[in-house]
Amino acid sequence: MNGPFDLALALGDDALIAAQRLAEWTTRAPEMEEDVALANIALDQLGAARLLLTYAGELEGAGRDEDALAYLRDDREFRNCLLVELPNGDFAVTMAKLLFLSAYQLPLYTALAGCADERLAAIGAKARKESAYHLDHASLWARRLGDGTAESHRRMQAAVDQVWPYVHELFAPFPGAPVDPTTLRAAFDATVDPVLAEATLARPADGWAPAGGRDGRHTEHLSYLLAEMQVLHRAHPGAIW
Amino acid sequence: MYGNDFPAPQDAPGGGLLGEVEAAETALREAAARQRVGAPGPDADLETYFVDVIDADQKIEPRDWMPEAYRKTLIRQIAQHAHSEIIGMQPEGNWISRAPSLKRKAILLAKVQDEAGHGLYLYAAAETLGVSRDELVQLLLDGRQKYSSIFNYPTLTWADVGVIGWLVDGAAIVNQVPLCRCSYGPYARAMIRVCKEESFHQRQGYEILHILAHGTPAQRAMAQDAVDRWWYPSLAMFGPPDGDSTHSAQSMAWKIKRFSNDELRQRFVDMCVQQAEILGLTLPDPALRWNDERQAYDYTQPDYDELMRVIKGQGPCNRQRMEHRRHAHADGAWVREAATAYAARQAERAAQRAAEQERVAA
């Protein structure tokens, strides 16, 4: 195993699980325009996941393609951060997750775009533009909900409080990776703090910091997500779709 | 190699029909370029003018006078079409989370997203007739306007996603291609765009089935089972037989509708027979055979009593589809209220800032 492989796999898993969760909103969004927007973001994440997992498979050199990696690994072999696997909750929780994920992915993909690994650099250059749009979208909703009605404010603050602890894992050291996530925290804070302030939301105190996703120790939720995602593929071993 | 083993585009479904969509688009441009039937003078009879425009194959536009019944018919039809797009997202959306490859997941997600987009611009077309989207959505939620009955059938396997693309989207295209020449301009233009995307969807459904039909025995059985379940409901999508259709004659005269239900159904059957042969799947109709005299296939009619039962709410999924939509709408209410409150507050702040600047300047 090596740094670029581990990073491609971890980021590919982040994007894949985020796409799977976002796609759960299809036909359920609060308004039709939002159904379209969430599907768009899910498609961006899925697109990035496919590029990253395909590349991870090539780096591994064991003949695994994107589908072998997505459908034939168990939860203990997934390397995504815990944030993306958390259930969608209400729309406020989904927007809090997306705000923090995109505020992490934007500087991450930007840094990747300048790294020495050409394939990762190309993926980063493409994905960072999409992340910028995801961040705009989530920031706008954080402001609307935080500074909307009393109920939406209460829900958005509760969502931020619920999701915040999962942010810390994103910036843990990643040995051997072409980008050091610890260097991204400042950019994250510089993005998120003003959004929370404008949304009249309190930034939660740091404290509990659950982690383990990058080592394959997940929440109880991931196994259910994978059970659903993988069921058909696994029921027909070797079939072409 | 697996992904390319398909008939060339001109033989694939939608090929010929897509040509008709393009011809309709050209006709639309030409009609727009032609001098319109001279504008009605102050004393002109508006009804005569309306009939003249339709007779000249030109388009009625939102600003034009139109008979109230024409307006109502269009609102009913366009709204029903929009509702169908929105409810139709559910049966296919049912398989996004379990799509068997990442490529299929992406294609299906994009397709369901397109349907939301179709719903949006059809509601916008209806709004040009003086009704709001909110009102129409409420009519759907109250069960006072319908959506296509086909979406009251369940998607039980992955092959259903393929069959919906091939047969259901196929039938929708056959129904909708003539609407590209509909006399009401905004609807005709929306249909041109919808038909182009639907044709793409139909191609994708056909591709899914082609792969299944040439896959493992279990995949093949899955494909045949789905065709067996969806064939007759797809035929029923063209509505009751001509003698029983309540809205047809007037709509034909107004050039909202251009072919009868039975004409379109026959056209669909004739199209599907050859495609089923290429797929290597059997259409579940023992009476299906070429009639040399009619130059068309003889086929068994769908069970119209079943169609009526489903329309009246007795289909397998009517309650589920409506409950899902009502649930999503109710769950999103607090979000929509927040967006409205936020927008109002932003406008208020902008007004205050402007007043402040004015005072400073003064």
CSV table of N, CA and C in Angstrom, one decimal, chain B residues 172-275:
chain,number,residue,atom,x,y,z
B,172,ALA,N,-44.6,6.9,-24.3
B,172,ALA,CA,-44.7,8.4,-24.0
B,172,ALA,C,-44.2,9.1,-25.2
B,173,ILE,N,-43.1,8.7,-25.9
B,173,ILE,CA,-42.6,9.4,-27.0
B,173,ILE,C,-43.6,9.4,-28.2
B,174,VAL,N,-44.2,8.2,-28.4
B,174,VAL,CA,-45.2,8.0,-29.5
B,174,VAL,C,-46.3,9.0,-29.3
B,175,ASN,N,-46.8,9.1,-28.0
B,175,ASN,CA,-47.8,10.0,-27.6
B,175,ASN,C,-47.4,11.4,-27.8
B,176,GLN,N,-46.2,11.7,-27.5
B,176,GLN,CA,-45.8,13.1,-27.4
B,176,GLN,C,-45.2,13.8,-28.6
B,177,VAL,N,-44.7,12.9,-29.5
B,177,VAL,CA,-44.1,13.5,-30.7
B,177,VAL,C,-45.2,14.3,-31.5
B,178,PRO,N,-46.4,13.9,-31.6
B,178,PRO,CA,-47.4,14.7,-32.3
B,178,PRO,C,-47.7,16.0,-31.5
B,179,LEU,N,-47.4,16.0,-30.2
B,179,LEU,CA,-47.7,17.2,-29.4
B,179,LEU,C,-46.7,18.3,-29.7
B,180,CYS,N,-45.5,17.9,-30.3
B,180,CYS,CA,-44.5,18.9,-30.8
B,180,CYS,C,-45.2,19.9,-31.8
B,181,ARG,N,-46.3,19.4,-32.4
B,181,ARG,CA,-47.0,20.3,-33.4
B,181,ARG,C,-48.3,20.8,-32.8
B,182,CYS,N,-48.4,20.7,-31.5
B,182,CYS,CA,-49.6,21.2,-30.9
B,182,CYS,C,-49.9,22.7,-31.2
B,183,SER,N,-51.1,23.1,-31.2
B,183,SER,CA,-51.4,24.5,-31.6
B,183,SER,C,-51.0,25.5,-30.6
B,184,TYR,N,-50.8,25.1,-29.3
B,184,TYR,CA,-50.4,26.0,-28.3
B,184,TYR,C,-48.9,26.1,-28.2
B,185,GLY,N,-48.4,27.3,-28.5
B,185,GLY,CA,-46.9,27.4,-28.7
B,185,GLY,C,-46.1,27.0,-27.5
B,186,PRO,N,-46.3,27.5,-26.3
B,186,PRO,CA,-45.5,27.1,-25.2
B,186,PRO,C,-45.5,25.5,-24.9
B,187,TYR,N,-46.6,24.9,-25.2
B,187,TYR,CA,-46.6,23.4,-25.0
B,187,TYR,C,-45.8,22.7,-26.1
B,188,ALA,N,-46.0,23.2,-27.3
B,188,ALA,CA,-45.3,22.6,-28.4
B,188,ALA,C,-43.8,22.7,-28.2
B,189,ARG,N,-43.4,23.9,-27.8
B,189,ARG,CA,-41.9,24.1,-27.6
B,189,ARG,C,-41.4,23.2,-26.4
B,190,ALA,N,-42.2,23.1,-25.3
B,190,ALA,CA,-41.8,22.3,-24.2
B,190,ALA,C,-41.7,20.8,-24.7
B,191,MET,N,-42.6,20.4,-25.5
B,191,MET,CA,-42.6,19.0,-25.9
B,191,MET,C,-41.4,18.6,-26.8
B,192,ILE,N,-41.0,19.6,-27.6
B,192,ILE,CA,-39.8,19.3,-28.4
B,192,ILE,C,-38.6,19.0,-27.6
B,193,ARG,N,-38.5,19.8,-26.5
B,193,ARG,CA,-37.3,19.6,-25.6
B,193,ARG,C,-37.5,18.3,-24.9
B,194,VAL,N,-38.7,18.0,-24.3
B,194,VAL,CA,-39.0,16.8,-23.6
B,194,VAL,C,-38.7,15.6,-24.5
B,195,CYS,N,-39.2,15.6,-25.7
B,195,CYS,CA,-39.1,14.4,-26.6
B,195,CYS,C,-37.7,14.1,-26.9
B,196,LYS,N,-36.8,15.1,-27.0
B,196,LYS,CA,-35.4,14.8,-27.3
B,196,LYS,C,-34.8,14.1,-26.2
B,197,GLU,N,-35.1,14.5,-24.9
B,197,GLU,CA,-34.5,13.9,-23.8
B,197,GLU,C,-35.1,12.5,-23.6
B,198,GLU,N,-36.4,12.4,-23.8
B,198,GLU,CA,-37.1,11.1,-23.6
B,198,GLU,C,-36.5,10.0,-24.6
B,199,SER,N,-36.2,10.5,-25.7
B,199,SER,CA,-35.6,9.6,-26.7
B,199,SER,C,-34.3,9.0,-26.3
B,200,PHE,N,-33.5,9.9,-25.6
B,200,PHE,CA,-32.2,9.5,-25.0
B,200,PHE,C,-32.5,8.5,-23.9
B,201,HIS,N,-33.5,8.7,-23.1
B,201,HIS,CA,-33.9,7.8,-22.0
B,201,HIS,C,-34.3,6.4,-22.5
B,202,GLN,N,-35.1,6.5,-23.6
B,202,GLN,CA,-35.5,5.2,-24.2
B,202,GLN,C,-34.4,4.4,-24.7
B,203,ARG,N,-33.4,5.0,-25.3
B,203,ARG,CA,-32.2,4.4,-25.7
B,203,ARG,C,-31.5,3.7,-24.6
B,204,GLN,N,-31.4,4.4,-23.4
B,204,GLN,CA,-30.7,3.8,-22.3
B,204,GLN,C,-31.5,2.6,-21.7
B,205,GLY,N,-32.8,2.7,-21.7
B,205,GLY,CA,-33.6,1.6,-21.2
B,205,GLY,C,-33.4,0.4,-22.1
B,206,TYR,N,-33.4,0.6,-23.4
B,206,TYR,CA,-33.2,-0.4,-24.3
B,206,TYR,C,-31.8,-1.1,-24.1
B,207,GLU,N,-30.8,-0.3,-23.9
B,207,GLU,CA,-29.5,-0.8,-23.6
B,207,GLU,C,-29.4,-1.7,-22.4
B,208,ILE,N,-30.1,-1.2,-21.3
B,208,ILE,CA,-30.2,-2.1,-20.1
B,208,ILE,C,-30.7,-3.4,-20.4
B,209,LEU,N,-31.9,-3.4,-21.1
B,209,LEU,CA,-32.5,-4.7,-21.5
B,209,LEU,C,-31.7,-5.6,-22.4
B,210,HIS,N,-31.0,-4.9,-23.3
B,210,HIS,CA,-30.2,-5.7,-24.3
B,210,HIS,C,-29.1,-6.4,-23.5
B,211,ILE,N,-28.5,-5.7,-22.5
B,211,ILE,CA,-27.4,-6.4,-21.8
B,211,ILE,C,-28.0,-7.5,-20.9
B,212,LEU,N,-29.2,-7.3,-20.3
B,212,LEU,CA,-29.8,-8.3,-19.5
B,212,LEU,C,-30.2,-9.5,-20.4
B,213,ALA,N,-30.7,-9.2,-21.5
B,213,ALA,CA,-31.2,-10.3,-22.4
B,213,ALA,C,-30.0,-11.2,-22.9
B,214,HIS,N,-28.9,-10.6,-23.0
B,214,HIS,CA,-27.7,-11.3,-23.4
B,214,HIS,C,-26.8,-11.7,-22.3
B,215,GLY,N,-27.3,-11.6,-21.0
B,215,GLY,CA,-26.5,-11.9,-19.9
B,215,GLY,C,-26.7,-13.3,-19.3
B,216,THR,N,-26.6,-13.5,-18.0
B,216,THR,CA,-26.7,-14.8,-17.4
B,216,THR,C,-28.2,-15.2,-17.5
B,217,PRO,N,-28.5,-16.5,-17.3
B,217,PRO,CA,-29.9,-17.0,-17.4
B,217,PRO,C,-30.8,-16.2,-16.4
B,218,ALA,N,-30.3,-15.9,-15.2
B,218,ALA,CA,-31.1,-15.2,-14.3
B,218,ALA,C,-31.4,-13.8,-14.8
B,219,GLN,N,-30.4,-13.1,-15.4
B,219,GLN,CA,-30.6,-11.8,-15.9
B,219,GLN,C,-31.7,-11.8,-17.1
B,220,ARG,N,-31.5,-12.8,-17.9
B,220,ARG,CA,-32.5,-13.0,-19.0
B,220,ARG,C,-33.9,-13.2,-18.5
B,221,ALA,N,-34.0,-14.0,-17.5
B,221,ALA,CA,-35.3,-14.3,-16.9
B,221,ALA,C,-35.9,-13.1,-16.3
B,222,MET,N,-35.1,-12.3,-15.7
B,222,MET,CA,-35.5,-11.0,-15.1
B,222,MET,C,-36.0,-10.1,-16.2
B,223,ALA,N,-35.3,-10.0,-17.3
B,223,ALA,CA,-35.8,-9.1,-18.4
B,223,ALA,C,-37.1,-9.6,-19.0
B,224,GLN,N,-37.3,-10.9,-19.2
B,224,GLN,CA,-38.5,-11.4,-19.8
B,224,GLN,C,-39.7,-11.2,-18.8
B,225,ASP,N,-39.4,-11.4,-17.5
B,225,ASP,CA,-40.5,-11.2,-16.5
B,225,ASP,C,-41.0,-9.7,-16.5
B,226,ALA,N,-40.0,-8.8,-16.6
B,226,ALA,CA,-40.4,-7.4,-16.6
B,226,ALA,C,-41.2,-7.0,-17.9
B,227,VAL,N,-40.8,-7.6,-19.0
B,227,VAL,CA,-41.6,-7.3,-20.2
B,227,VAL,C,-43.0,-7.9,-20.1
B,228,ASP,N,-43.1,-9.1,-19.5
B,228,ASP,CA,-44.4,-9.7,-19.3
B,228,ASP,C,-45.3,-8.8,-18.5
B,229,ARG,N,-44.7,-8.2,-17.5
B,229,ARG,CA,-45.6,-7.4,-16.5
B,229,ARG,C,-45.9,-6.0,-17.1
B,230,TRP,N,-45.0,-5.5,-17.9
B,230,TRP,CA,-45.2,-4.1,-18.4
B,230,TRP,C,-45.9,-3.9,-19.7
B,231,TRP,N,-45.9,-5.0,-20.5
B,231,TRP,CA,-46.4,-4.8,-21.9
B,231,TRP,C,-47.8,-4.3,-22.0
B,232,TYR,N,-48.8,-4.9,-21.3
B,232,TYR,CA,-50.2,-4.5,-21.4
B,232,TYR,C,-50.4,-3.1,-20.7
B,233,PRO,N,-49.9,-2.9,-19.5
B,233,PRO,CA,-50.0,-1.5,-19.0
B,233,PRO,C,-49.4,-0.4,-19.9
B,234,SER,N,-48.4,-0.8,-20.7
B,234,SER,CA,-47.8,0.2,-21.6
B,234,SER,C,-48.8,0.5,-22.7
B,235,LEU,N,-49.4,-0.6,-23.2
B,235,LEU,CA,-50.5,-0.4,-24.3
B,235,LEU,C,-51.6,0.5,-23.8
B,236,ALA,N,-51.9,0.3,-22.5
B,236,ALA,CA,-53.0,1.1,-21.9
B,236,ALA,C,-52.7,2.5,-21.8
B,237,MET,N,-51.4,2.9,-21.9
B,237,MET,CA,-51.0,4.3,-21.8
B,237,MET,C,-51.6,5.2,-22.8
B,238,PHE,N,-52.0,4.6,-24.0
B,238,PHE,CA,-52.6,5.4,-25.0
B,238,PHE,C,-54.1,5.7,-24.7
B,239,GLY,N,-54.6,5.3,-23.6
B,239,GLY,CA,-55.9,5.6,-23.2
B,239,GLY,C,-57.0,4.6,-23.7
B,240,PRO,N,-58.2,4.9,-23.4
B,240,PRO,CA,-59.3,4.0,-23.8
B,240,PRO,C,-59.4,3.9,-25.4
B,241,PRO,N,-60.1,2.9,-25.9
B,241,PRO,CA,-60.2,2.9,-27.4
B,241,PRO,C,-61.0,4.1,-27.9
B,242,ASP,N,-60.8,4.4,-29.1
B,242,ASP,CA,-61.3,5.7,-29.7
B,242,ASP,C,-62.8,5.9,-29.4
B,243,GLY,N,-63.6,4.9,-29.5
B,243,GLY,CA,-65.1,5.0,-29.2
B,243,GLY,C,-65.4,5.6,-27.9
B,244,ASP,N,-64.5,5.2,-26.9
B,244,ASP,CA,-64.8,5.6,-25.5
B,244,ASP,C,-64.1,6.8,-25.0
B,245,SER,N,-63.2,7.4,-25.8
B,245,SER,CA,-62.4,8.5,-25.3
B,245,SER,C,-63.2,9.8,-25.3
B,246,THR,N,-63.2,10.4,-24.1
B,246,THR,CA,-64.1,11.6,-23.9
B,246,THR,C,-63.6,12.9,-24.5
B,247,HIS,N,-62.3,13.0,-24.5
B,247,HIS,CA,-61.8,14.4,-24.9
B,247,HIS,C,-61.3,14.5,-26.3
B,248,SER,N,-61.4,13.4,-27.1
B,248,SER,CA,-60.6,13.4,-28.3
B,248,SER,C,-61.1,14.3,-29.4
B,249,ALA,N,-62.4,14.3,-29.7
B,249,ALA,CA,-62.9,15.0,-30.9
B,249,ALA,C,-62.5,16.5,-30.9
B,250,GLN,N,-62.9,17.2,-29.8
B,250,GLN,CA,-62.6,18.6,-29.7
B,250,GLN,C,-61.1,18.9,-29.7
B,251,SER,N,-60.3,18.1,-29.0
B,251,SER,CA,-58.9,18.3,-29.0
B,251,SER,C,-58.3,18.1,-30.4
B,252,MET,N,-58.9,17.2,-31.2
B,252,MET,CA,-58.4,17.1,-32.6
B,252,MET,C,-58.7,18.3,-33.4
B,253,ALA,N,-59.9,18.9,-33.2
B,253,ALA,CA,-60.3,20.1,-34.0
B,253,ALA,C,-59.4,21.3,-33.6
B,254,TRP,N,-59.0,21.3,-32.3
B,254,TRP,CA,-58.1,22.4,-31.9
B,254,TRP,C,-56.6,22.2,-32.2
B,255,LYS,N,-56.3,21.0,-32.8
B,255,LYS,CA,-55.0,20.6,-33.0
B,255,LYS,C,-54.1,20.6,-31.7
B,256,ILE,N,-54.8,20.2,-30.7
B,256,ILE,CA,-54.0,19.8,-29.5
B,256,ILE,C,-53.6,18.4,-29.6
B,257,LYS,N,-54.5,17.6,-30.1
B,257,LYS,CA,-54.3,16.2,-30.4
B,257,LYS,C,-54.3,16.0,-31.9
B,258,ARG,N,-53.5,15.1,-32.4
B,258,ARG,CA,-53.4,15.0,-33.9
B,258,ARG,C,-53.7,13.6,-34.4
B,259,PHE,N,-53.6,12.6,-33.5
B,259,PHE,CA,-53.9,11.2,-33.9
B,259,PHE,C,-54.8,10.6,-32.8
B,260,SER,N,-55.6,9.6,-33.2
B,260,SER,CA,-56.4,9.0,-32.2
B,260,SER,C,-55.6,8.1,-31.3
B,261,ASN,N,-56.2,7.7,-30.1
B,261,ASN,CA,-55.6,6.8,-29.2
B,261,ASN,C,-55.2,5.5,-29.9
B,262,ASP,N,-56.1,4.9,-30.7
B,262,ASP,CA,-55.9,3.7,-31.4
B,262,ASP,C,-54.8,3.8,-32.4
B,263,GLU,N,-54.8,4.9,-33.2
B,263,GLU,CA,-53.7,5.1,-34.2
B,263,GLU,C,-52.3,5.0,-33.5
B,264,LEU,N,-52.2,5.7,-32.4
B,264,LEU,CA,-50.9,5.8,-31.7
B,264,LEU,C,-50.5,4.5,-31.1
B,265,ARG,N,-51.6,3.8,-30.6
B,265,ARG,CA,-51.3,2.5,-30.0
B,265,ARG,C,-50.8,1.5,-31.1
B,266,GLN,N,-51.4,1.5,-32.2
B,266,GLN,CA,-50.9,0.7,-33.3
B,266,GLN,C,-49.5,1.0,-33.7
B,267,ARG,N,-49.2,2.3,-33.8
B,267,ARG,CA,-47.9,2.7,-34.2
B,267,ARG,C,-46.9,2.2,-33.2
B,268,PHE,N,-47.2,2.2,-31.9
B,268,PHE,CA,-46.3,1.7,-30.9
B,268,PHE,C,-46.1,0.2,-31.0
B,269,VAL,N,-47.2,-0.5,-31.2
B,269,VAL,CA,-47.0,-2.0,-31.3
B,269,VAL,C,-46.1,-2.3,-32.5
B,270,ASP,N,-46.3,-1.7,-33.6
B,270,ASP,CA,-45.5,-1.9,-34.8
B,270,ASP,C,-44.1,-1.6,-34.6
B,271,MET,N,-43.8,-0.6,-33.8
B,271,MET,CA,-42.4,-0.3,-33.5
B,271,MET,C,-41.8,-1.3,-32.6
B,272,CYS,N,-42.5,-1.8,-31.6
B,272,CYS,CA,-42.0,-2.6,-30.5
B,272,CYS,C,-41.6,-4.0,-31.1
B,273,VAL,N,-42.4,-4.5,-32.0
B,273,VAL,CA,-42.3,-5.9,-32.4
B,273,VAL,C,-40.8,-6.2,-32.9
B,274,GLN,N,-40.4,-5.3,-33.8
B,274,GLN,CA,-39.0,-5.5,-34.3
B,274,GLN,C,-38.0,-5.3,-33.3
B,275,GLN,N,-38.2,-4.3,-32.4
B,275,GLN,CA,-37.2,-4.1,-31.3
B,275,GLN,C,-37.2,-5.3,-30.4
